[in-house]
Amino acid sequence: MYDIKSPHAEEFICHEEILETLRYADENKDNEELIDQILEKARPKKTEKGVHCEGLTHREASVLLACEIPEKVQKMYEIAEEIKLAFYGNRIVMFAPLYLSNYCVNGCLYCPYHLKNKHIARKKLTQDEVRNEVIALQDMGHKRLAIEAGEDPVKNPIEYILECIDTIYSVQHKNGAIRRVNVNIAATTVENYRKLKEAGIGTYILFQETYHKESYEKLHPTGPKHNYTYHTEAMDRAMEGGIDDVGLGVLFGLELYRYEFAGLLMHAEHLEAVHGVGPHTISVPRVKRADDIDPDVFDNGISDDMFIKIIACIRLAVPYTGMIISTRESEQVRERALRAGISQISGASRTSVGGYTEEERPHDTEQFDVSDQRTLDEVVHWLMDMGFIPSFCTACYREGRTGDRFMSLCKTGQIQNCCHPNALMTLCEFLMDYAAEDTKRIGFDLIERELEKIPTEKTREIARSNIEQIKASNRRDFRF
Ligand code: SAM
């Protein structure tokens, strides 16, 4: 039985409702009148307070995803870009993953860390090694990390994760600092989520992998992750434990993308209905080649075109949710994805345990093939060449702008008044401390142009003066 507010996974991700949604989408994919209505609903509207977007239900968004009429699909892309500009401007938030341990007791069929893989080297970072990885990441210019670990209650207990978070926040090398640690670890208890919250984490990220229960159970044949209900209800426990920024995602390629798409949006609707705040981010990973894993065995792979369309349709459905793409994708795909609605990307990622301090690639503990292997400086340069502002800002959660507080500021367009100047100030830090000469040159020009766009004179003047101080190397970590 479908009940969006139910605490039970099988009720808020109701299989019958997803099948009904797919039927409805098929029946209406050529219904131009309905499609026009849905597109109109998705379009940002000017209000007294700024710009407002209604978003779409999982059924409406599924109709758009099924629609193949070229002019309508083109409209979807145009509106996705409009929404992105309205709420995120031209800022792109930068981050890097940090792999702590690849010990894992699960049997996930798509992941090389699965227990039965005896030829992958197993490694768990010591605190000294964590420190060295963090120094290497700071030396590139990173300020925001997503920590990753396999699930192993003995080798990687919550105490280990908490100790690593402490170490990460404690390292300060030259002008470097990690100011936000997001956490991507296996589903856990309310008590452990509370401990993560107390440790000062940013977003708790957990990919659903697939919303299709039967497939989920086949893809996770052994280990604690086999439990679909426990995994699917994890975000509710995280919110109960006080974490109000949670990040959803599915691993595209495992199941039918249309099923996943509807499930993902139903999950977002559930969080909004029960906790009053939807997901902070949605990630869109696609399954990749890896040690002991051949992605071709999963017969639900999606084309690049469909992948970009999914991103645009998510953008239309949940306009206030950040969207993340990783270096699993190539430069070309990432460029298209940025225009379709992505607001956060990783750069210079290593998916191996200890990868940032090892010279040679590929590493023997790597989780999957990285397609975009450019340096962070190259990625920053590339973004600016396309007119984006790479942002190293981590101010929101440190200023208490999380959960529904963040969402309500975002919904009234207020977030622009802090995010835009914060992006420019943190980009300036990056340019001063880590960038190549050419990157610096185009970066400072960009900052000059973008400072002019800050609407309030007072904010503009403060931002300008802070940027002068950063340039004079006097201070770091200014924030609105
Ligand atoms: N162990 C944690 C869990 O079970 O949720 C999360 C950490 S895992 C390092 C992060 C994510 O990597 C997984 O949730 C999965 O979606 C993704 N992943 C695993 N194998 C992959 C592959 N072959 N290609 C792409 N992504 C993969």
Short mmCIF file of C-alpha atoms and ligand atoms in Angstrom, two decimals:
data_model
loop_
_atom_site.label_atom_id
_atom_site.label_comp_id
_atom_site.label_asym_id
_atom_site.label_seq_id
_atom_site.Cartn_x
_atom_site.Cartn_y
_atom_site.Cartn_z
CA MET A 1 0.00 0.00 0.00
CA TYR A 2 1.38 3.40 -1.01
CA ASP A 3 1.80 5.85 1.87
CA ILE A 4 4.39 8.57 1.42
CA LYS A 5 4.42 9.32 5.16
CA SER A 6 4.75 5.73 6.29
CA PRO A 7 7.92 4.83 8.24
CA HIS A 8 8.08 1.54 6.29
CA ALA A 9 10.27 1.36 3.20
CA GLU A 10 7.89 -0.88 1.25
CA GLU A 11 5.11 1.67 1.76
CA PHE A 12 6.89 4.92 0.89
CA ILE A 13 8.79 3.22 -1.97
CA CYS A 14 5.72 1.27 -3.00
CA HIS A 15 6.43 -1.15 -5.88
CA GLU A 16 2.84 -0.96 -7.21
CA GLU A 17 2.91 2.84 -7.20
CA ILE A 18 6.14 2.80 -9.23
CA LEU A 19 4.62 0.36 -11.75
CA GLU A 20 1.49 2.53 -11.91
CA THR A 21 3.70 5.61 -12.44
CA LEU A 22 5.51 3.93 -15.33
CA ARG A 23 2.18 2.95 -16.90
CA TYR A 24 0.89 6.51 -16.50
CA ALA A 25 4.11 7.87 -18.05
CA ASP A 26 3.79 5.51 -21.05
CA GLU A 27 0.16 6.43 -21.59
CA ASN A 28 0.95 10.15 -21.50
CA LYS A 29 4.35 10.44 -23.12
CA ASP A 30 2.77 11.85 -26.31
CA ASN A 31 0.08 13.87 -24.52
CA GLU A 32 1.34 17.31 -25.54
CA GLU A 33 -1.26 19.21 -23.56
CA LEU A 34 -0.30 17.47 -20.32
CA ILE A 35 3.41 17.77 -21.08
CA ASP A 36 3.04 21.51 -21.64
CA GLN A 37 1.20 21.83 -18.32
CA ILE A 38 3.95 19.93 -16.51
CA LEU A 39 6.67 22.04 -18.14
CA GLU A 40 4.82 25.20 -17.17
CA LYS A 41 4.54 23.97 -13.60
CA ALA A 42 8.30 23.28 -13.50
CA ARG A 43 9.28 26.71 -14.81
CA PRO A 44 10.69 29.19 -12.22
CA LYS A 45 8.25 32.02 -11.43
CA LYS A 46 9.13 35.52 -10.26
CA THR A 47 7.59 36.45 -6.91
CA GLU A 48 7.85 39.46 -4.59
CA LYS A 49 10.56 37.67 -2.63
CA GLY A 50 12.56 36.44 -5.61
CA VAL A 51 12.10 33.33 -7.68
CA HIS A 52 9.90 30.40 -6.80
CA CYS A 53 9.80 26.88 -8.21
CA GLU A 54 7.09 24.37 -7.47
CA GLY A 55 8.94 21.22 -8.45
CA LEU A 56 7.20 18.14 -9.86
CA THR A 57 5.71 14.97 -8.44
CA HIS A 58 7.29 11.63 -9.30
CA ARG A 59 4.41 10.98 -11.70
CA GLU A 60 4.77 14.29 -13.53
CA ALA A 61 8.54 14.00 -13.78
CA SER A 62 8.19 10.40 -15.05
CA VAL A 63 5.96 11.61 -17.89
CA LEU A 64 8.68 14.05 -18.93
CA LEU A 65 11.34 11.37 -18.74
CA ALA A 66 9.25 9.11 -21.01
CA CYS A 67 8.45 11.88 -23.51
CA GLU A 68 10.54 11.74 -26.70
CA ILE A 69 9.07 14.69 -28.61
CA PRO A 70 12.24 16.64 -29.57
CA GLU A 71 10.83 20.18 -28.95
CA LYS A 72 9.53 19.14 -25.52
CA VAL A 73 12.82 17.51 -24.58
CA GLN A 74 14.59 20.71 -25.67
CA LYS A 75 12.24 22.69 -23.37
CA MET A 76 13.17 20.40 -20.47
CA TYR A 77 16.84 21.30 -20.95
CA GLU A 78 16.04 25.00 -21.20
CA ILE A 79 13.99 24.97 -18.00
CA ALA A 80 16.63 22.88 -16.19
CA GLU A 81 19.21 25.53 -17.05
CA GLU A 82 16.84 28.32 -16.00
CA ILE A 83 16.25 26.65 -12.61
CA LYS A 84 19.93 26.11 -12.12
CA LEU A 85 20.72 29.74 -12.83
CA ALA A 86 17.89 30.94 -10.58
CA PHE A 87 19.04 28.98 -7.51
CA TYR A 88 22.69 28.14 -8.00
CA GLY A 89 23.81 30.93 -10.33
CA ASN A 90 26.94 29.87 -12.21
CA ARG A 91 28.61 28.44 -9.11
CA ILE A 92 29.89 24.87 -9.01
CA VAL A 93 30.88 23.47 -5.62
CA MET A 94 34.10 21.43 -5.56
CA PHE A 95 34.89 18.37 -3.45
CA ALA A 96 37.02 15.21 -3.35
CA PRO A 97 36.37 11.73 -1.98
CA LEU A 98 38.71 10.31 0.65
CA TYR A 99 38.76 6.51 0.93
CA LEU A 100 39.52 5.41 4.49
CA SER A 101 39.22 1.64 4.27
CA ASN A 102 38.18 -0.94 1.71
CA TYR A 103 37.59 -3.75 4.20
CA CYS A 104 34.01 -4.85 3.66
CA VAL A 105 31.82 -7.72 4.81
CA ASN A 106 29.12 -7.24 2.16
CA GLY A 107 28.66 -9.18 -1.04
CA CYS A 108 27.58 -6.35 -3.45
CA LEU A 109 27.85 -7.82 -6.95
CA TYR A 110 28.88 -4.51 -8.59
CA CYS A 111 31.53 -3.45 -6.06
CA PRO A 112 35.14 -4.69 -6.04
CA TYR A 113 35.26 -4.35 -2.24
CA HIS A 114 32.91 -7.34 -1.91
CA LEU A 115 34.03 -9.90 0.65
CA LYS A 116 34.75 -12.69 -1.81
CA ASN A 117 37.16 -10.59 -3.90
CA LYS A 118 40.43 -12.12 -2.78
CA HIS A 119 42.72 -10.39 -5.28
CA ILE A 120 42.06 -6.77 -4.34
CA ALA A 121 44.60 -5.44 -1.81
CA ARG A 122 42.87 -4.55 1.47
CA LYS A 123 43.88 -1.42 3.26
CA LYS A 124 42.75 0.76 6.14
CA LEU A 125 44.41 4.11 6.78
CA THR A 126 46.13 4.75 10.09
CA GLN A 127 45.63 8.23 11.59
CA ASP A 128 49.08 9.21 10.33
CA GLU A 129 48.08 8.08 6.86
CA VAL A 130 44.81 10.01 7.11
CA ARG A 131 46.88 13.09 8.00
CA ASN A 132 49.13 12.59 4.96
CA GLU A 133 46.17 12.13 2.62
CA VAL A 134 44.59 15.30 4.01
CA ILE A 135 47.82 17.25 3.53
CA ALA A 136 47.95 16.05 -0.09
CA LEU A 137 44.30 17.11 -0.59
CA GLN A 138 44.89 20.48 1.06
CA ASP A 139 47.93 21.02 -1.15
CA MET A 140 45.69 20.68 -4.19
CA GLY A 141 43.29 23.24 -2.72
CA HIS A 142 40.43 21.07 -1.50
CA LYS A 143 38.32 22.30 1.42
CA ARG A 144 35.43 19.80 1.28
CA LEU A 145 35.73 16.02 1.45
CA ALA A 146 33.40 13.05 1.21
CA ILE A 147 34.79 10.20 3.27
CA GLU A 148 34.15 6.67 2.01
CA ALA A 149 34.55 3.30 3.66
CA GLY A 150 33.46 -0.28 3.17
CA GLU A 151 31.16 -1.80 5.79
CA ASP A 152 33.03 -3.81 8.38
CA PRO A 153 31.87 -3.46 11.99
CA VAL A 154 35.13 -4.89 13.30
CA LYS A 155 37.70 -3.20 11.02
CA ASN A 156 35.80 0.06 10.41
CA PRO A 157 33.61 0.61 13.51
CA ILE A 158 31.97 3.99 14.06
CA GLU A 159 34.77 4.90 16.52
CA TYR A 160 37.29 4.58 13.69
CA ILE A 161 35.22 6.81 11.40
CA LEU A 162 34.83 9.41 14.19
CA GLU A 163 38.55 9.36 14.90
CA CYS A 164 39.27 9.93 11.21
CA ILE A 165 36.84 12.88 11.11
CA ASP A 166 38.62 14.43 14.10
CA THR A 167 41.99 13.94 12.45
CA ILE A 168 40.77 15.43 9.16
CA TYR A 169 39.45 18.57 10.85
CA SER A 170 42.61 18.92 12.94
CA VAL A 171 45.09 19.05 10.03
CA GLN A 172 46.20 22.49 8.98
CA HIS A 173 48.99 22.53 6.45
CA LYS A 174 50.17 25.95 5.23
CA ASN A 175 46.93 27.84 4.45
CA GLY A 176 45.02 24.58 4.01
CA ALA A 177 42.00 23.37 5.96
CA ILE A 178 39.25 20.85 5.43
CA ARG A 179 36.17 22.74 6.48
CA ARG A 180 33.44 20.27 5.66
CA VAL A 181 33.50 16.48 5.88
CA ASN A 182 30.58 14.71 4.23
CA VAL A 183 30.21 11.06 5.07
CA ASN A 184 29.37 8.13 2.79
CA ILE A 185 29.31 5.05 5.00
CA ALA A 186 26.90 2.14 5.26
CA ALA A 187 23.46 2.46 6.81
CA THR A 188 23.73 2.54 10.59
CA THR A 189 21.84 3.16 13.84
CA VAL A 190 20.22 6.38 15.12
CA GLU A 191 22.82 6.42 17.89
CA ASN A 192 25.69 6.31 15.38
CA TYR A 193 24.10 9.01 13.25
CA ARG A 194 23.90 11.15 16.39
CA LYS A 195 27.64 10.62 16.93
CA LEU A 196 28.35 11.64 13.34
CA LYS A 197 26.29 14.77 13.81
CA GLU A 198 28.21 15.60 16.99
CA ALA A 199 31.48 15.10 15.11
CA GLY A 200 30.46 18.01 12.87
CA ILE A 201 29.77 16.28 9.59
CA GLY A 202 28.17 18.07 6.67
CA THR A 203 25.93 15.79 4.60
CA TYR A 204 25.32 12.11 5.28
CA ILE A 205 25.34 10.42 1.88
CA LEU A 206 24.01 6.95 1.20
CA PHE A 207 23.22 5.62 -2.24
CA GLN A 208 20.19 3.40 -2.46
CA GLU A 209 21.90 1.53 -5.34
CA THR A 210 18.48 0.31 -6.53
CA TYR A 211 14.96 0.96 -5.28
CA HIS A 212 13.76 -2.35 -6.77
CA LYS A 213 13.54 -4.62 -3.72
CA GLU A 214 13.87 -7.93 -5.54
CA SER A 215 16.88 -6.77 -7.55
CA TYR A 216 18.35 -5.12 -4.47
CA GLU A 217 18.29 -8.42 -2.61
CA LYS A 218 19.90 -10.27 -5.54
CA LEU A 219 22.59 -7.61 -5.96
CA HIS A 220 23.38 -7.70 -2.23
CA PRO A 221 23.23 -11.45 -1.59
CA THR A 222 25.20 -11.46 1.67
CA GLY A 223 26.18 -9.19 4.55
CA PRO A 224 24.23 -6.53 6.48
CA LYS A 225 23.57 -4.54 3.30
CA HIS A 226 21.29 -7.37 2.12
CA ASN A 227 18.53 -5.89 4.32
CA TYR A 228 16.56 -3.65 1.92
CA THR A 229 14.33 -2.21 4.62
CA TYR A 230 17.19 -1.25 6.93
CA HIS A 231 19.06 0.37 4.04
CA THR A 232 16.06 2.24 2.62
CA GLU A 233 14.99 3.59 6.01
CA ALA A 234 18.52 4.82 6.83
CA MET A 235 17.81 8.46 5.97
CA ASP A 236 14.89 8.53 8.40
CA ARG A 237 17.19 7.23 11.13
CA ALA A 238 19.86 9.77 10.14
CA MET A 239 17.30 12.57 10.49
CA GLU A 240 16.10 11.15 13.78
CA GLY A 241 19.74 11.27 14.91
CA GLY A 242 19.84 15.00 14.12
CA ILE A 243 21.48 14.96 10.69
CA ASP A 244 19.36 17.30 8.60
CA ASP A 245 21.40 17.30 5.38
CA VAL A 246 21.16 13.92 3.68
CA GLY A 247 22.26 12.93 0.17
CA LEU A 248 20.41 10.38 -1.96
CA GLY A 249 21.54 8.54 -5.09
CA VAL A 250 21.08 5.40 -7.13
CA LEU A 251 23.73 3.48 -9.01
CA PHE A 252 22.44 3.77 -12.56
CA GLY A 253 22.94 0.66 -14.65
CA LEU A 254 21.78 -1.91 -12.10
CA GLU A 255 18.02 -1.70 -12.71
CA LEU A 256 15.65 -0.03 -15.18
CA TYR A 257 16.43 3.68 -15.03
CA ARG A 258 12.75 4.67 -15.14
CA TYR A 259 12.04 2.56 -12.06
CA GLU A 260 15.00 4.12 -10.22
CA PHE A 261 13.99 7.62 -11.25
CA ALA A 262 10.47 7.25 -9.84
CA GLY A 263 11.82 5.58 -6.65
CA LEU A 264 14.38 8.33 -6.10
CA LEU A 265 11.75 11.07 -6.35
CA MET A 266 9.36 9.15 -4.08
CA HIS A 267 12.16 8.93 -1.52
CA ALA A 268 12.68 12.71 -1.77
CA GLU A 269 8.92 13.28 -1.38
CA HIS A 270 8.90 10.99 1.66
CA LEU A 271 11.68 12.92 3.42
CA GLU A 272 9.96 16.23 2.71
CA ALA A 273 6.58 14.90 3.91
CA VAL A 274 7.90 13.34 7.11
CA HIS A 275 10.80 15.59 8.12
CA GLY A 276 9.77 18.83 6.41
CA VAL A 277 12.96 18.90 4.39
CA GLY A 278 13.91 17.05 1.23
CA PRO A 279 17.35 15.68 0.39
CA HIS A 280 20.20 18.19 0.44
CA THR A 281 21.82 16.49 -2.56
CA ILE A 282 21.17 13.81 -5.15
CA SER A 283 24.11 11.97 -6.74
CA VAL A 284 23.94 10.26 -10.10
CA PRO A 285 26.66 7.58 -10.23
CA ARG A 286 26.75 5.06 -13.09
CA VAL A 287 28.23 1.61 -12.59
CA LYS A 288 31.84 1.40 -13.82
CA ARG A 289 34.45 -1.19 -14.64
CA ALA A 290 36.41 -2.23 -11.57
CA ASP A 291 38.57 -5.02 -10.25
CA ASP A 292 36.53 -8.25 -10.47
CA ILE A 293 33.58 -6.25 -11.91
CA ASP A 294 32.50 -6.03 -15.54
CA PRO A 295 29.79 -3.36 -15.93
CA ASP A 296 28.56 -5.08 -19.11
CA VAL A 297 27.05 -7.88 -17.02
CA PHE A 298 24.51 -5.35 -15.79
CA ASP A 299 22.12 -5.07 -18.68
CA ASN A 300 20.50 -1.81 -17.65
CA GLY A 301 23.29 0.52 -18.71
CA ILE A 302 22.08 3.89 -19.97
CA SER A 303 23.33 5.98 -22.89
CA ASP A 304 24.95 9.36 -22.27
CA ASP A 305 21.91 11.06 -23.82
CA MET A 306 19.50 9.34 -21.46
CA PHE A 307 21.81 10.04 -18.53
CA ILE A 308 21.73 13.78 -19.28
CA LYS A 309 17.96 13.70 -19.68
CA ILE A 310 17.61 12.02 -16.26
CA ILE A 311 19.73 14.80 -14.71
CA ALA A 312 17.57 17.50 -16.34
CA CYS A 313 14.35 15.83 -15.19
CA ILE A 314 15.65 15.54 -11.61
CA ARG A 315 16.55 19.25 -11.80
CA LEU A 316 12.94 20.05 -12.77
CA ALA A 317 11.43 17.81 -10.10
CA VAL A 318 13.51 18.90 -7.07
CA PRO A 319 14.77 22.41 -7.88
CA TYR A 320 16.19 23.09 -4.42
CA THR A 321 18.29 19.94 -4.16
CA GLY A 322 21.98 20.11 -5.08
CA MET A 323 23.09 17.58 -7.70
CA ILE A 324 26.46 15.84 -7.67
CA ILE A 325 28.48 14.21 -10.43
CA SER A 326 31.78 12.42 -9.81
CA THR A 327 34.89 11.65 -11.83
CA ARG A 328 33.25 8.35 -12.82
CA GLU A 329 32.17 10.45 -15.81
CA SER A 330 34.37 11.87 -18.56
CA GLU A 331 35.07 15.56 -19.15
CA GLN A 332 32.59 15.56 -22.08
CA VAL A 333 29.74 14.01 -20.11
CA ARG A 334 30.47 16.26 -17.12
CA GLU A 335 30.28 19.34 -19.33
CA ARG A 336 26.81 18.36 -20.59
CA ALA A 337 25.72 17.38 -17.07
CA LEU A 338 26.74 20.79 -15.68
CA ARG A 339 24.42 22.49 -18.16
CA ALA A 340 21.57 20.09 -17.34
CA GLY A 341 21.55 20.88 -13.63
CA ILE A 342 24.60 19.57 -11.76
CA SER A 343 25.77 21.94 -9.01
CA GLN A 344 28.62 20.00 -7.37
CA ILE A 345 31.55 18.05 -8.85
CA SER A 346 34.61 16.23 -7.62
CA GLY A 347 38.05 16.95 -9.01
CA ALA A 348 41.35 15.05 -9.11
CA SER A 349 39.72 12.14 -7.26
CA ARG A 350 41.49 8.96 -6.26
CA THR A 351 39.19 6.06 -5.45
CA SER A 352 41.88 4.02 -3.73
CA VAL A 353 42.77 3.85 -0.06
CA GLY A 354 45.87 6.03 0.31
CA GLY A 355 45.63 7.15 -3.33
CA TYR A 356 46.49 10.80 -2.80
CA THR A 357 49.96 10.01 -1.48
CA GLU A 358 50.76 7.34 -4.08
CA GLU A 359 52.48 8.47 -7.25
CA GLU A 360 51.46 5.88 -9.82
CA ARG A 361 47.96 5.04 -11.02
CA PRO A 362 46.05 2.75 -11.18
CA HIS A 363 46.30 1.70 -7.58
CA ASP A 364 45.66 -1.80 -6.38
CA THR A 365 42.94 -0.77 -3.94
CA GLU A 366 40.97 1.34 -6.43
CA GLN A 367 37.17 1.15 -6.20
CA PHE A 368 36.40 1.84 -9.85
CA ASP A 369 37.91 3.38 -12.99
CA VAL A 370 38.07 7.17 -12.89
CA SER A 371 37.24 8.69 -16.29
CA ASP A 372 38.12 12.29 -15.57
CA GLN A 373 41.76 12.17 -14.46
CA ARG A 374 42.61 15.88 -14.66
CA THR A 375 44.25 17.79 -11.82
CA LEU A 376 42.13 20.09 -9.64
CA ASP A 377 43.82 23.11 -11.23
CA GLU A 378 42.84 21.84 -14.70
CA VAL A 379 39.25 21.25 -13.61
CA VAL A 380 39.03 24.73 -12.05
CA HIS A 381 40.51 26.28 -15.22
CA TRP A 382 38.09 24.35 -17.41
CA LEU A 383 35.08 25.43 -15.32
CA MET A 384 36.07 29.08 -15.52
CA ASP A 385 36.64 28.83 -19.28
CA MET A 386 32.99 27.74 -19.55
CA GLY A 387 31.85 30.70 -17.41
CA PHE A 388 31.31 28.79 -14.16
CA ILE A 389 32.61 29.90 -10.75
CA PRO A 390 34.34 27.00 -8.98
CA SER A 391 33.34 27.39 -5.33
CA PHE A 392 35.25 26.02 -2.35
CA CYS A 393 32.67 27.42 0.02
CA THR A 394 31.70 25.41 3.10
CA ALA A 395 29.97 28.21 5.00
CA CYS A 396 26.39 27.00 5.15
CA TYR A 397 26.57 24.28 7.74
CA ARG A 398 29.17 26.21 9.75
CA GLU A 399 26.74 29.13 9.87
CA GLY A 400 23.87 26.83 10.83
CA ARG A 401 22.26 27.01 7.41
CA THR A 402 21.28 23.35 7.20
CA GLY A 403 18.12 21.33 6.74
CA ASP A 404 14.91 23.34 6.53
CA ARG A 405 16.76 26.57 7.34
CA PHE A 406 18.89 26.14 4.22
CA MET A 407 15.85 25.11 2.19
CA SER A 408 13.76 28.11 3.23
CA LEU A 409 16.59 30.53 2.42
CA CYS A 410 17.09 28.73 -0.87
CA LYS A 411 13.37 28.88 -1.65
CA THR A 412 13.28 32.66 -1.23
CA GLY A 413 16.41 33.12 -3.30
CA GLN A 414 18.21 34.52 -0.20
CA ILE A 415 20.99 31.99 -0.42
CA GLN A 416 22.34 33.93 -3.42
CA ASN A 417 23.37 36.77 -1.12
CA CYS A 418 25.79 34.54 0.73
CA CYS A 419 26.70 31.84 -1.79
CA HIS A 420 27.84 34.16 -4.56
CA PRO A 421 30.28 36.29 -2.49
CA ASN A 422 31.41 33.18 -0.55
CA ALA A 423 32.20 31.42 -3.84
CA LEU A 424 34.28 34.39 -5.00
CA MET A 425 36.20 34.66 -1.72
CA THR A 426 37.01 30.93 -1.57
CA LEU A 427 37.96 30.90 -5.26
CA CYS A 428 40.33 33.76 -4.47
CA GLU A 429 41.90 31.65 -1.68
CA PHE A 430 42.39 28.82 -4.17
CA LEU A 431 43.97 31.10 -6.75
CA MET A 432 46.36 32.67 -4.26
CA ASP A 433 47.43 29.43 -2.62
CA TYR A 434 47.29 26.68 -5.23
CA ALA A 435 46.59 27.80 -8.81
CA ALA A 436 48.89 27.81 -11.83
CA GLU A 437 49.70 31.25 -13.29
CA ASP A 438 47.27 30.98 -16.19
CA THR A 439 44.45 29.79 -13.91
CA LYS A 440 45.17 32.75 -11.63
CA ARG A 441 44.98 35.19 -14.50
CA ILE A 442 41.56 34.12 -15.75
CA GLY A 443 40.37 33.58 -12.17
CA PHE A 444 41.08 37.11 -10.99
CA ASP A 445 39.39 38.54 -14.11
CA LEU A 446 36.36 36.37 -13.38
CA ILE A 447 36.24 37.51 -9.74
CA GLU A 448 36.33 41.18 -10.82
CA ARG A 449 33.42 40.66 -13.21
CA GLU A 450 31.41 38.59 -10.75
CA LEU A 451 31.87 41.02 -7.84
CA GLU A 452 29.89 43.55 -9.85
CA LYS A 453 26.93 41.17 -9.88
CA ILE A 454 26.48 41.16 -6.08
CA PRO A 455 23.16 43.02 -5.79
CA THR A 456 23.57 44.72 -2.39
CA GLU A 457 26.16 47.50 -2.31
CA LYS A 458 27.16 46.80 1.29
CA THR A 459 27.75 43.07 0.64
CA ARG A 460 29.65 43.92 -2.54
CA GLU A 461 31.97 46.28 -0.65
CA ILE A 462 32.62 43.80 2.18
CA ALA A 463 33.33 41.03 -0.34
CA ARG A 464 35.69 43.29 -2.29
CA SER A 465 37.58 44.27 0.85
CA ASN A 466 37.83 40.60 1.99
CA ILE A 467 39.19 39.64 -1.42
CA GLU A 468 41.82 42.38 -1.15
CA GLN A 469 42.84 40.95 2.24
CA ILE A 470 43.08 37.42 0.85
CA LYS A 471 45.22 38.74 -2.00
CA ALA A 472 47.47 40.45 0.52
CA SER A 473 47.67 37.06 2.30
CA ASN A 474 46.38 38.60 5.50
CA ARG A 475 43.46 36.35 6.27
CA ARG A 476 41.49 33.33 5.11
CA ASP A 477 38.06 31.85 5.78
CA PHE A 478 35.89 34.95 5.39
CA ARG A 479 32.27 34.03 5.02
CA PHE A 480 28.77 35.44 4.88
N1 SAM B 1 30.07 1.17 1.85
C1 SAM B 1 29.13 2.23 1.81
C2 SAM B 1 27.75 1.69 1.46
O1 SAM B 1 27.59 0.48 1.45
O2 SAM B 1 26.85 2.45 1.21
C3 SAM B 1 29.45 3.36 0.86
C4 SAM B 1 30.80 3.52 0.33
S1 SAM B 1 30.98 3.01 -1.34
C5 SAM B 1 32.69 3.33 -1.32
C6 SAM B 1 30.25 4.31 -2.28
C7 SAM B 1 29.45 3.94 -3.49
O3 SAM B 1 30.26 3.49 -4.55
C8 SAM B 1 28.43 2.84 -3.36
O4 SAM B 1 27.29 3.26 -2.69
C9 SAM B 1 28.18 2.45 -4.81
O5 SAM B 1 27.03 3.11 -5.32
C10 SAM B 1 29.41 2.98 -5.55
N2 SAM B 1 30.04 1.90 -6.33
C11 SAM B 1 30.35 0.66 -5.92
N3 SAM B 1 30.86 -0.06 -6.95
C12 SAM B 1 30.88 0.73 -8.04
C13 SAM B 1 31.26 0.56 -9.39
N4 SAM B 1 31.74 -0.60 -9.85
N5 SAM B 1 31.11 1.60 -10.24
C14 SAM B 1 30.63 2.78 -9.81
N6 SAM B 1 30.26 3.01 -8.53
C15 SAM B 1 30.36 2.00 -7.65
#
